[in-house]
Amino acid sequence: MSSTNIPPKSVPGYSSTNPFTFTRSPSLPASTSGEKSHTKHSTNISNTNPFGQCEQCKGSKTGYDWCQYCNSEYFRKNFTNWSSENKELDNFIQIAQLKAINVRSVLEWIEYKEFTNVKHLADGGNSSVFTAHWPQGPIRAWDTTANNWKRGWEQVNSDVIILKQIKNSDNMTSDFYELSAYHQFSNLVTHVVRCYGISRCPFTRELIVVTSYARDGDLRQYNSRNFDTFTWEQRIITLKDIAVGLVTIHKAGLLHKDLHTGNILRDGSWTMISDLGLCWNNTSADKNEVQIHGVLPYVAPEVLRKKAYTRAADVYSIGMIMFELWSGRRPFEGREYDAFLAIEICSGSNMSLVIYSHSQFMENLLDKFLYIGIRPKITSNIPDYYSKVMQSCWDNDPDMRPTSRDLEITFNSWIDKITKRELVCPKMPKRESNVSTPISSSVLSENITSQSLPSISVEQHKILEEIDKRREALYQNYLNQQLIERAERESRNKGPLNPMTWTTELKTLADKIFGNQASKDIEIRPIGATDTTSPEENADDDNNEIQIGIKTKWFIIYKFVPC
């Protein structure tokens, strides 16, 4: 019997950086009966192993009441007794079972008939969610007497589970990755929802991801129901749990990409991150994706502008979660979650009205200022230390945001200071009644509650086009200001209006407005002081003159004129 210590480098398609991501149809390592060496399967086990010795093979256990060496063979012998009717999925589950180092890292194929009292809970963009009972429960250990698996639940009357039925799940790629994401953390007791296995709906033939159930629902519901009794310390502990879960995800080289209060679950005092359907490798972003998925206020502005999704974008979402935990209101509550809000989040609402003085303008700073969009209004009674961290999370510049690990450390320090009474717990604001937010597009976010947060599906090119228009208006406004100031100076000197000369800065502006190297083919010249035509009338002239300036009280207008 060969050692099944994982990673099995002999398994085709195995990735050491992401051990649950495989190429198509990976083959399983073969079993070789008769091999009894126990040194191999305990290579990574400490000499002072806390789990003790396996009574069967006398090797080191890899988890509580769990021996990977022995249990992998029990799993292997049972491979012929079940099938998902999909070879890829079968191989995926089988390798997961061979790899299991403790009970939490076991993945099973679960027959649908094992579920009882199945009830519809919610619909998302990619799935339908149900609650169900699973009386038999998950694998817990090997029963040497019965020569079978011991099953059951850690607590009495805790057999409720979640069934996430994936729509149109004939395409296995996305489903595999969600399973992969869950299983990155399966061997840890962490703040990420546990996945028990996979099933299939007998009516639609769609695949089902079976996960743990959170008795208290999602954080949005919990915060709404318990706002007056949810203590400040409990809120900070909740934020710490979220940060710990996100650290786990980021350490695995993954990004959540859809973090909001509807995807964070509460089970007693335990908080868990759920819905890893969009969870993806840090280097695997689809640059050709034309739609934005998620709950709009929690989507980072750079993502709305089609920049690469990074860990900092997940941290931006935590900033919005902090706002909701403090205020009891969703960010931008009362507004439609639509393209107009997306544009304002990216670039503000009145950028075309801004006039800059010459001393303020720096090309590298202009772009940064252009993209300073709106954020939720902060009340005056919010603690300063809380407000600073929250605003740093939603900073416009991703590089200025803290990391998930930074947040974990910060929240832990707050908890410690609260315990020692070194940090004052503020009086929570009076919670305002909810204002309904119309849903203007299909729900793409995978919430497991019936009261779904509005989500957005916006073609990114529309947002980008509007931002480009505002950028052009901003550059034009700056150029206008320079022209006006020059006209004023010349008028005060009462001298003739000399032809305006190009400066490096104006050339750069012209190139940005009309395209690279445009300044080589354009000259600037003033319109005579007696010219009283309006800018609109000038724009209609058939002389190919492109009007940029605006009328001043001296009726001086400069134009960019193609040579």
Coordinates of C-alpha atoms in Angstrom, one line a residue:
M1 CA 0.0 0.0 0.0
S2 CA 1.6 3.2 -1.1
S3 CA 1.9 6.3 1.0
T4 CA -0.8 8.8 0.3
N5 CA 1.0 11.7 1.8
I6 CA -0.1 14.8 -0.2
P7 CA 0.9 16.6 -2.2
P8 CA 1.0 13.7 -4.7
K9 CA 3.5 15.0 -7.2
S10 CA 2.8 12.1 -9.4
V11 CA -0.8 13.2 -10.0
P12 CA -1.1 14.9 -13.4
G13 CA -2.5 18.4 -13.2
Y14 CA -1.6 18.8 -9.6
S15 CA -0.7 22.4 -8.6
S16 CA 1.5 22.9 -5.6
T17 CA 0.4 26.5 -5.3
N18 CA -3.3 25.6 -5.6
P19 CA -3.6 21.9 -4.7
F20 CA -7.3 21.8 -5.6
T21 CA -7.0 23.2 -9.0
F22 CA -6.4 20.6 -11.7
T23 CA -6.2 20.3 -15.4
R24 CA -8.8 18.2 -17.1
S25 CA -9.3 14.6 -16.0
P26 CA -6.5 14.2 -13.5
S27 CA -5.6 10.6 -12.8
L28 CA -5.3 9.2 -9.3
P29 CA -2.2 7.8 -7.7
A30 CA -2.2 4.1 -7.8
S31 CA -2.4 2.0 -4.7
T32 CA 0.4 -0.5 -4.2
S33 CA -0.5 -3.2 -1.7
G34 CA 2.0 -4.5 0.7
E35 CA 4.0 -1.3 1.2
K36 CA 4.1 -0.7 5.0
S37 CA 6.5 2.2 5.4
H38 CA 5.0 4.8 7.8
T39 CA 7.9 7.3 7.7
K40 CA 6.7 8.7 4.4
H41 CA 3.2 9.5 5.5
S42 CA 4.4 11.2 8.6
T43 CA 7.1 13.3 7.0
N44 CA 5.3 16.6 7.8
I45 CA 4.2 15.5 11.3
S46 CA 6.0 16.8 14.3
N47 CA 7.7 14.4 16.6
T48 CA 5.5 15.7 19.4
N49 CA 2.3 15.1 17.5
P50 CA -0.7 16.2 19.6
F51 CA -3.0 13.7 17.9
G52 CA -1.2 10.6 19.0
Q53 CA -0.5 7.3 17.3
C54 CA -2.8 5.5 14.9
E55 CA -3.9 2.1 16.4
Q56 CA -4.0 0.5 13.0
C57 CA -0.8 1.5 11.3
K58 CA 1.1 2.7 14.4
G59 CA 2.0 5.9 12.5
S60 CA 1.2 9.5 13.5
K61 CA -2.3 10.7 13.2
T62 CA -2.8 13.8 11.1
G63 CA -5.9 15.1 13.0
Y64 CA -8.1 14.4 15.9
D65 CA -9.3 10.7 15.5
W66 CA -7.9 10.8 11.9
C67 CA -5.1 9.0 10.2
Q68 CA -4.6 10.1 6.6
Y69 CA -2.5 7.1 5.8
C70 CA -5.2 4.6 6.8
N71 CA -8.3 6.6 5.8
S72 CA -7.1 7.3 2.3
E73 CA -7.2 3.5 1.7
Y74 CA -10.7 3.3 3.1
F75 CA -11.8 6.1 0.8
R76 CA -10.0 4.4 -2.2
K77 CA -11.8 1.1 -1.6
N78 CA -15.1 2.9 -1.7
F79 CA -14.5 4.7 -5.0
T80 CA -16.4 2.1 -7.0
N81 CA -19.5 2.5 -4.8
W82 CA -20.5 6.0 -5.9
S83 CA -20.4 8.3 -8.9
S84 CA -21.4 11.9 -9.7
E85 CA -21.9 10.8 -13.4
N86 CA -19.1 13.2 -14.3
K87 CA -15.6 11.8 -14.5
E88 CA -13.9 15.1 -13.8
L89 CA -15.9 15.7 -10.7
D90 CA -15.4 12.1 -9.5
N91 CA -11.6 12.6 -9.8
F92 CA -11.8 15.9 -8.0
I93 CA -13.7 14.4 -5.0
Q94 CA -11.5 11.4 -4.9
I95 CA -8.2 13.4 -4.8
A96 CA -9.8 15.6 -2.1
Q97 CA -10.5 12.5 0.0
L98 CA -7.0 11.1 -0.5
K99 CA -5.7 14.4 0.6
A100 CA -7.9 14.8 3.7
I101 CA -5.7 15.3 6.8
N102 CA -8.6 15.8 9.2
V103 CA -12.3 15.5 9.3
R104 CA -12.9 19.1 8.1
S105 CA -11.0 18.5 4.9
V106 CA -13.2 15.6 3.7
L107 CA -15.3 16.2 0.6
E108 CA -18.1 13.8 -0.2
W109 CA -20.5 12.9 -3.0
I110 CA -23.8 13.1 -1.2
E111 CA -26.9 11.5 -2.7
Y112 CA -29.8 13.9 -2.8
K113 CA -32.1 11.3 -1.2
E114 CA -30.2 11.8 2.1
F115 CA -31.7 15.3 2.5
T116 CA -35.1 15.9 4.1
N117 CA -37.3 18.9 4.5
V118 CA -35.8 20.8 1.6
K119 CA -37.1 24.4 1.5
H120 CA -36.4 27.2 -0.9
L121 CA -34.6 30.2 0.7
A122 CA -33.4 32.5 -2.0
D123 CA -32.4 33.0 -5.7
G124 CA -29.2 34.5 -6.8
G125 CA -27.8 35.3 -10.2
N126 CA -26.0 31.9 -10.5
S127 CA -27.8 29.7 -8.1
S128 CA -30.9 28.9 -6.0
V129 CA -30.4 28.4 -2.3
F130 CA -32.3 25.9 -0.1
T131 CA -32.2 24.8 3.5
A132 CA -32.4 21.1 4.3
H133 CA -31.9 18.5 7.0
W134 CA -29.1 15.9 6.7
P135 CA -29.9 13.4 9.4
Q136 CA -27.0 11.1 8.6
G137 CA -24.5 13.9 8.8
P138 CA -20.9 14.1 7.6
I139 CA -18.1 11.7 8.1
R140 CA -16.4 12.0 11.5
A141 CA -14.0 9.0 11.9
W142 CA -13.4 5.4 10.8
D143 CA -15.3 2.8 12.9
T144 CA -12.9 -0.2 13.1
T145 CA -15.6 -2.3 14.7
A146 CA -18.3 -1.7 12.1
N147 CA -15.7 -1.4 9.4
N148 CA -17.5 1.8 8.2
W149 CA -17.5 5.5 8.7
K150 CA -18.9 7.1 11.8
R151 CA -21.2 9.9 11.0
G152 CA -23.1 12.6 12.8
W153 CA -23.1 16.1 14.2
E154 CA -21.1 17.7 16.9
Q155 CA -24.2 19.2 18.5
V156 CA -27.7 17.8 18.9
N157 CA -30.4 19.1 16.5
S158 CA -27.7 20.7 14.3
D159 CA -28.4 18.8 11.1
V160 CA -29.6 21.8 9.1
I161 CA -27.4 22.5 6.0
I162 CA -27.4 24.8 3.0
L163 CA -27.9 23.5 -0.5
K164 CA -26.6 25.9 -3.2
Q165 CA -27.9 24.7 -6.5
I166 CA -25.8 26.0 -9.4
K167 CA -27.7 27.0 -12.4
N168 CA -26.7 25.6 -15.8
S169 CA -23.9 23.6 -14.1
D170 CA -23.0 21.6 -17.1
N171 CA -20.0 23.9 -17.3
M172 CA -17.8 22.5 -14.6
T173 CA -15.1 25.1 -14.6
S174 CA -16.6 27.7 -12.3
D175 CA -18.1 25.1 -10.0
F176 CA -14.8 23.4 -9.6
Y177 CA -13.2 26.7 -8.6
E178 CA -15.8 27.4 -6.0
L179 CA -15.1 24.0 -4.5
S180 CA -11.4 24.6 -4.8
A181 CA -11.8 27.9 -2.9
Y182 CA -13.7 26.3 -0.1
H183 CA -11.3 23.5 0.2
Q184 CA -8.3 25.8 0.4
F185 CA -9.4 26.4 4.0
S186 CA -11.2 23.1 4.8
N187 CA -8.5 21.7 7.1
L188 CA -8.7 24.8 9.3
V189 CA -11.2 26.0 11.9
T190 CA -11.5 29.4 10.3
H191 CA -14.0 32.1 9.6
V192 CA -14.9 30.7 6.2
V193 CA -18.0 28.6 5.7
R194 CA -17.4 24.9 5.7
C195 CA -18.2 22.8 2.6
Y196 CA -19.3 19.2 3.2
G197 CA -19.6 18.0 -0.4
I198 CA -21.5 17.9 -3.6
S199 CA -24.8 16.5 -4.7
R200 CA -27.1 16.7 -7.7
C201 CA -30.8 17.8 -8.0
P202 CA -32.7 14.8 -9.4
F203 CA -35.2 17.1 -11.2
T204 CA -32.9 19.6 -13.0
R205 CA -29.7 17.6 -12.9
E206 CA -27.9 20.7 -11.7
L207 CA -25.1 20.3 -9.2
I208 CA -25.4 21.3 -5.6
V209 CA -22.7 22.6 -3.2
V210 CA -23.5 21.5 0.4
T211 CA -22.3 23.9 3.1
S212 CA -22.8 24.6 6.8
Y213 CA -25.8 26.5 8.0
A214 CA -25.7 29.8 10.0
R215 CA -28.5 29.9 12.5
D216 CA -28.5 33.7 12.8
G217 CA -28.5 34.5 9.0
D218 CA -26.4 37.1 7.3
L219 CA -24.7 40.0 9.0
R220 CA -27.1 42.5 7.4
Q221 CA -30.1 40.8 8.9
Y222 CA -28.4 40.3 12.2
N223 CA -27.3 43.9 12.5
S224 CA -30.8 45.0 11.6
R225 CA -32.6 42.8 14.1
N226 CA -30.1 43.3 16.9
F227 CA -28.9 46.9 16.3
D228 CA -29.9 48.1 19.8
T229 CA -28.4 45.1 21.7
F230 CA -25.4 44.5 19.4
T231 CA -22.6 45.9 21.7
W232 CA -19.7 47.8 20.4
E233 CA -17.2 45.1 21.5
Q234 CA -19.3 42.5 19.7
R235 CA -19.2 44.6 16.5
I236 CA -15.4 44.9 16.7
I237 CA -15.1 41.2 17.3
T238 CA -17.2 40.6 14.2
L239 CA -14.9 42.9 12.2
K240 CA -11.9 41.0 13.5
D241 CA -13.5 37.6 12.5
I242 CA -14.1 39.0 9.0
A243 CA -10.5 40.2 8.7
V244 CA -9.2 36.8 9.9
G245 CA -11.4 35.1 7.2
L246 CA -10.1 37.5 4.6
V247 CA -6.5 36.9 5.7
T248 CA -7.1 33.2 5.2
I249 CA -8.4 33.8 1.7
H250 CA -5.6 36.1 0.7
K251 CA -2.9 33.8 2.2
A252 CA -4.2 31.1 -0.2
G253 CA -3.5 33.4 -3.1
L254 CA -7.2 34.0 -3.7
L255 CA -9.5 37.0 -3.8
H256 CA -13.1 37.0 -2.6
K257 CA -14.4 39.6 -5.1
D258 CA -18.0 39.8 -3.7
L259 CA -17.6 40.7 0.0
H260 CA -20.6 42.4 1.6
T261 CA -22.9 42.0 4.6
G262 CA -25.2 39.5 2.7
N263 CA -22.2 37.1 2.3
I264 CA -21.1 37.2 5.9
L265 CA -22.9 34.8 8.1
R266 CA -23.5 34.7 11.9
D267 CA -23.9 31.5 13.9
G268 CA -24.1 32.5 17.5
S269 CA -21.0 34.6 18.2
W270 CA -19.2 33.1 15.3
T271 CA -18.8 35.1 12.0
M272 CA -18.0 33.4 8.7
I273 CA -17.3 34.6 5.1
S274 CA -19.5 32.7 2.6
D275 CA -20.2 32.6 -1.1
L276 CA -16.9 31.9 -2.7
G277 CA -18.5 31.7 -6.1
L278 CA -16.5 34.6 -7.5
C279 CA -13.4 33.7 -5.4
W280 CA -10.5 33.5 -7.9
N281 CA -6.8 33.2 -8.0
N282 CA -4.9 36.5 -7.6
T283 CA -3.4 36.1 -11.1
S284 CA -6.4 34.7 -12.9
A285 CA -8.5 37.8 -13.4
D286 CA -10.5 37.9 -16.6
K287 CA -9.4 41.2 -18.2
N288 CA -12.0 40.8 -21.0
E289 CA -15.0 40.7 -18.6
V290 CA -17.4 43.5 -19.5
Q291 CA -19.8 43.3 -16.6
I292 CA -19.5 44.2 -13.0
H293 CA -20.8 41.6 -10.5
G294 CA -21.6 42.3 -6.9
V295 CA -23.4 44.8 -4.7
L296 CA -22.4 48.2 -6.1
P297 CA -21.5 50.2 -2.9
Y298 CA -19.1 47.4 -1.9
V299 CA -17.3 47.3 -5.3
A300 CA -14.0 49.3 -5.3
P301 CA -13.9 52.3 -7.8
E302 CA -10.9 50.9 -9.6
V303 CA -12.8 47.7 -10.3
L304 CA -15.7 49.8 -11.7
R305 CA -13.0 51.5 -14.0
K306 CA -12.0 48.0 -15.2
K307 CA -8.7 47.9 -13.3
A308 CA -7.4 44.6 -12.1
Y309 CA -9.1 43.2 -9.0
T310 CA -6.6 43.1 -6.1
R311 CA -6.6 42.3 -2.4
A312 CA -7.1 46.1 -1.8
A313 CA -10.5 45.8 -3.5
D314 CA -11.6 43.3 -0.9
V315 CA -10.3 45.6 1.8
Y316 CA -12.4 48.4 0.2
S317 CA -15.5 46.2 0.9
I318 CA -14.6 46.0 4.6
G319 CA -14.7 49.8 4.8
M320 CA -18.3 49.7 3.6
I321 CA -19.1 46.9 6.1
M322 CA -17.6 49.0 8.8
F323 CA -20.0 51.8 7.8
E324 CA -23.0 49.5 7.8
L325 CA -22.1 48.1 11.2
W326 CA -21.8 51.6 12.7
S327 CA -24.9 53.2 11.1
G328 CA -27.2 50.3 10.7
R329 CA -27.8 51.5 7.1
R330 CA -26.6 50.2 3.8
P331 CA -24.1 52.5 2.0
F332 CA -26.0 55.0 -0.2
E333 CA -29.3 53.8 1.1
G334 CA -32.2 55.4 -0.7
R335 CA -30.4 55.6 -4.0
E336 CA -30.7 53.2 -7.0
Y337 CA -27.7 51.0 -7.3
D338 CA -27.2 51.8 -11.0
A339 CA -24.7 53.2 -13.4
F340 CA -25.2 56.8 -12.2
L341 CA -24.1 55.8 -8.7
A342 CA -21.2 53.8 -10.1
I343 CA -20.0 56.9 -12.0
E344 CA -20.2 59.1 -8.9
I345 CA -18.4 56.5 -6.8
C346 CA -15.6 56.6 -9.4
S347 CA -15.4 60.3 -10.1
G348 CA -17.7 62.4 -8.0
S349 CA -20.9 64.2 -9.1
N350 CA -19.6 67.7 -10.1
M351 CA -16.1 67.2 -11.5
S352 CA -16.8 69.2 -14.6
L353 CA -17.5 72.3 -12.5
V354 CA -14.1 72.3 -10.8
I355 CA -11.6 75.1 -11.7
Y356 CA -8.0 74.7 -10.7
S357 CA -5.5 77.4 -10.1
H358 CA -2.1 77.0 -11.8
S359 CA -0.3 76.3 -8.6
Q360 CA -2.6 73.3 -7.8
F361 CA -2.2 71.6 -11.1
M362 CA 0.1 68.6 -11.4
E363 CA -0.5 66.1 -14.0
N364 CA 0.0 63.1 -11.7
L365 CA -2.3 64.7 -9.0
L366 CA -5.0 65.6 -11.5
D367 CA -5.8 62.0 -12.3
K368 CA -5.9 61.2 -8.6
F369 CA -8.3 64.0 -7.9
L370 CA -10.4 63.2 -10.9
Y371 CA -11.1 59.8 -9.4
I372 CA -12.1 61.0 -5.9
G373 CA -15.7 59.8 -5.9
I374 CA -18.4 60.0 -3.3
R375 CA -18.5 57.9 -0.2
P376 CA -21.2 57.4 2.4
K377 CA -21.8 60.4 4.7
I378 CA -20.0 60.0 8.1
T379 CA -21.9 61.1 11.2
S380 CA -20.1 63.4 13.6
N381 CA -20.4 61.1 16.6
I382 CA -18.4 58.2 15.1
P383 CA -15.2 57.5 17.0
D384 CA -12.2 59.0 15.4
Y385 CA -10.1 55.9 15.5
Y386 CA -12.9 53.9 13.9
S387 CA -13.6 56.6 11.2
K388 CA -9.9 56.8 10.2
V389 CA -9.6 53.1 9.6
M390 CA -12.9 52.9 7.8
Q391 CA -11.9 55.8 5.5
S392 CA -8.5 54.3 4.9
C393 CA -10.2 51.1 3.7
W394 CA -12.2 53.0 1.1
D395 CA -9.3 55.3 0.1
N396 CA -9.4 56.1 -3.5
D397 CA -5.8 55.0 -4.0
P398 CA -5.6 51.1 -3.5
D399 CA -2.0 51.5 -2.4
M400 CA -3.1 53.6 0.6
R401 CA -5.5 51.0 1.9
P402 CA -4.4 48.7 4.8
T403 CA -4.0 45.0 4.2
S404 CA -6.4 42.4 5.6
R405 CA -3.6 41.5 8.1
D406 CA -3.2 45.1 9.1
L407 CA -7.0 45.1 9.9
E408 CA -6.8 41.9 11.9
I409 CA -4.0 43.4 14.0
T410 CA -5.9 46.7 14.4
F411 CA -9.2 45.1 15.4
N412 CA -7.4 42.8 17.9
S413 CA -5.7 45.8 19.5
W414 CA -9.1 47.5 19.8
I415 CA -10.6 44.4 21.5
D416 CA -7.7 44.3 23.9
K417 CA -8.0 48.0 24.8
I418 CA -11.8 47.6 25.2
T419 CA -11.3 44.7 27.6
K420 CA -8.8 46.8 29.6
R421 CA -11.2 49.8 29.5
E422 CA -8.5 51.8 27.7
L423 CA -10.8 52.4 24.7
V424 CA -14.2 54.1 25.2
C425 CA -17.2 52.3 23.7
P426 CA -19.2 55.0 21.9
K427 CA -22.9 55.5 22.2
M428 CA -24.4 54.0 19.0
P429 CA -26.3 56.3 16.7
K430 CA -30.0 56.1 16.6
R431 CA -30.9 53.8 13.7
E432 CA -32.9 55.4 11.0
S433 CA -35.7 53.5 9.3
N434 CA -34.7 51.7 6.2
V435 CA -35.4 53.4 2.9
S436 CA -36.2 51.0 0.1
T437 CA -33.6 50.8 -2.7
P438 CA -35.1 49.8 -6.0
I439 CA -33.4 46.9 -7.8
S440 CA -32.6 48.2 -11.3
S441 CA -30.9 45.0 -12.5
S442 CA -30.7 41.3 -12.0
V443 CA -29.3 40.0 -8.8
L444 CA -25.9 38.5 -9.5
S445 CA -24.6 38.3 -5.9
E446 CA -25.0 35.0 -4.2
N447 CA -26.8 35.9 -1.0
I448 CA -28.4 33.1 1.1
T449 CA -31.2 35.3 2.4
S450 CA -34.6 36.0 1.0
Q451 CA -34.0 39.7 1.5
S452 CA -31.3 40.1 -1.1
L453 CA -29.2 43.2 -1.4
P454 CA -29.6 45.0 -4.7
S455 CA -26.8 44.1 -7.1
I456 CA -25.6 45.6 -10.3
S457 CA -24.9 44.3 -13.7
V458 CA -23.5 47.3 -15.6
E459 CA -21.5 47.3 -18.8
Q460 CA -18.2 48.8 -17.8
H461 CA -17.7 50.6 -21.1
K462 CA -20.6 52.9 -20.2
I463 CA -19.0 53.9 -16.9
L464 CA -15.6 54.4 -18.6
E465 CA -17.1 56.5 -21.4
E466 CA -18.7 58.8 -18.8
I467 CA -15.5 59.1 -16.8
D468 CA -13.6 59.9 -19.9
K469 CA -16.1 62.7 -20.7
R470 CA -15.6 64.1 -17.2
R471 CA -11.9 63.9 -17.6
E472 CA -12.0 65.8 -20.8
A473 CA -14.2 68.5 -19.2
L474 CA -11.8 68.8 -16.4
Y475 CA -8.8 69.3 -18.6
Q476 CA -10.8 71.8 -20.6
N477 CA -11.8 73.7 -17.5
Y478 CA -8.2 73.9 -16.5
L479 CA -7.1 75.1 -19.9
N480 CA -9.9 77.7 -19.8
Q481 CA -8.7 79.0 -16.5
Q482 CA -5.2 79.5 -17.9
L483 CA -6.5 81.3 -21.0
I484 CA -8.7 83.5 -18.8
E485 CA -5.9 84.4 -16.5
R486 CA -3.6 85.3 -19.4
A487 CA -6.3 87.4 -21.0
E488 CA -6.8 89.3 -17.7
R489 CA -3.1 90.0 -17.4
E490 CA -2.8 91.3 -21.0
S491 CA -5.9 93.4 -20.5
R492 CA -4.5 95.0 -17.4
N493 CA -1.3 95.8 -19.3
K494 CA -3.5 97.3 -22.0
G495 CA -1.2 95.9 -24.6
P496 CA -2.0 94.0 -27.8
L497 CA -3.0 90.4 -27.6
N498 CA 0.0 88.5 -28.7
P499 CA -0.4 85.0 -30.1
M500 CA -0.5 82.5 -27.3
T501 CA 2.6 80.3 -27.2
W502 CA 2.6 76.7 -26.4
T503 CA 3.8 75.5 -23.1
T504 CA 4.8 72.0 -22.3
E505 CA 1.8 71.8 -20.0
L506 CA -0.7 73.0 -22.6
K507 CA 0.8 70.6 -25.1
T508 CA 0.2 67.8 -22.7
L509 CA -3.3 68.9 -22.1
A510 CA -4.0 69.1 -25.9
D511 CA -2.6 65.7 -26.4
K512 CA -4.7 64.3 -23.7
I513 CA -7.9 65.9 -25.0
F514 CA -7.4 65.2 -28.7
G515 CA -5.0 62.3 -28.8
N516 CA -1.3 61.7 -28.6
Q517 CA 0.9 64.2 -30.5
A518 CA -2.1 66.4 -31.3
S519 CA -0.2 69.5 -30.4
K520 CA 2.0 69.1 -33.4
D521 CA -1.0 69.7 -35.7
I522 CA -2.8 72.4 -33.7
E523 CA -2.1 76.1 -33.1
I524 CA -3.6 78.4 -30.5
R525 CA -4.9 81.8 -31.5
P526 CA -7.2 84.4 -30.0
I527 CA -10.5 85.5 -31.4
G528 CA -10.7 89.3 -31.7
A529 CA -12.0 91.4 -28.9
T530 CA -14.8 92.6 -31.0
D531 CA -16.0 89.2 -31.8
T532 CA -19.4 88.8 -30.1
T533 CA -20.4 85.4 -31.4
S534 CA -21.3 82.8 -28.8
P535 CA -19.2 79.7 -28.3
E536 CA -22.0 77.6 -29.8
E537 CA -22.1 79.8 -32.9
N538 CA -18.3 79.5 -33.3
A539 CA -18.6 75.8 -32.9
D540 CA -20.8 75.6 -36.0
D541 CA -18.3 77.4 -38.3
D542 CA -17.1 75.5 -41.3
N543 CA -13.5 76.4 -40.6
N544 CA -12.6 73.2 -38.7
E545 CA -11.9 75.3 -35.6
I546 CA -12.4 73.4 -32.4
Q547 CA -13.4 75.8 -29.6
I548 CA -12.0 75.1 -26.2
G549 CA -12.0 78.5 -24.5
I550 CA -15.0 80.3 -23.0
K551 CA -16.1 83.9 -23.2
T552 CA -14.6 86.2 -20.6
K553 CA -15.9 89.7 -19.8
W554 CA -13.4 91.0 -22.3
F555 CA -14.9 88.7 -25.0
I556 CA -11.5 87.0 -25.4
I557 CA -11.7 83.5 -26.7
Y558 CA -8.9 81.2 -27.8
K559 CA -9.3 78.3 -30.1
F560 CA -7.4 75.2 -31.0
V561 CA -7.2 75.4 -34.7
P562 CA -6.1 72.4 -36.8
C563 CA -3.2 73.5 -39.0

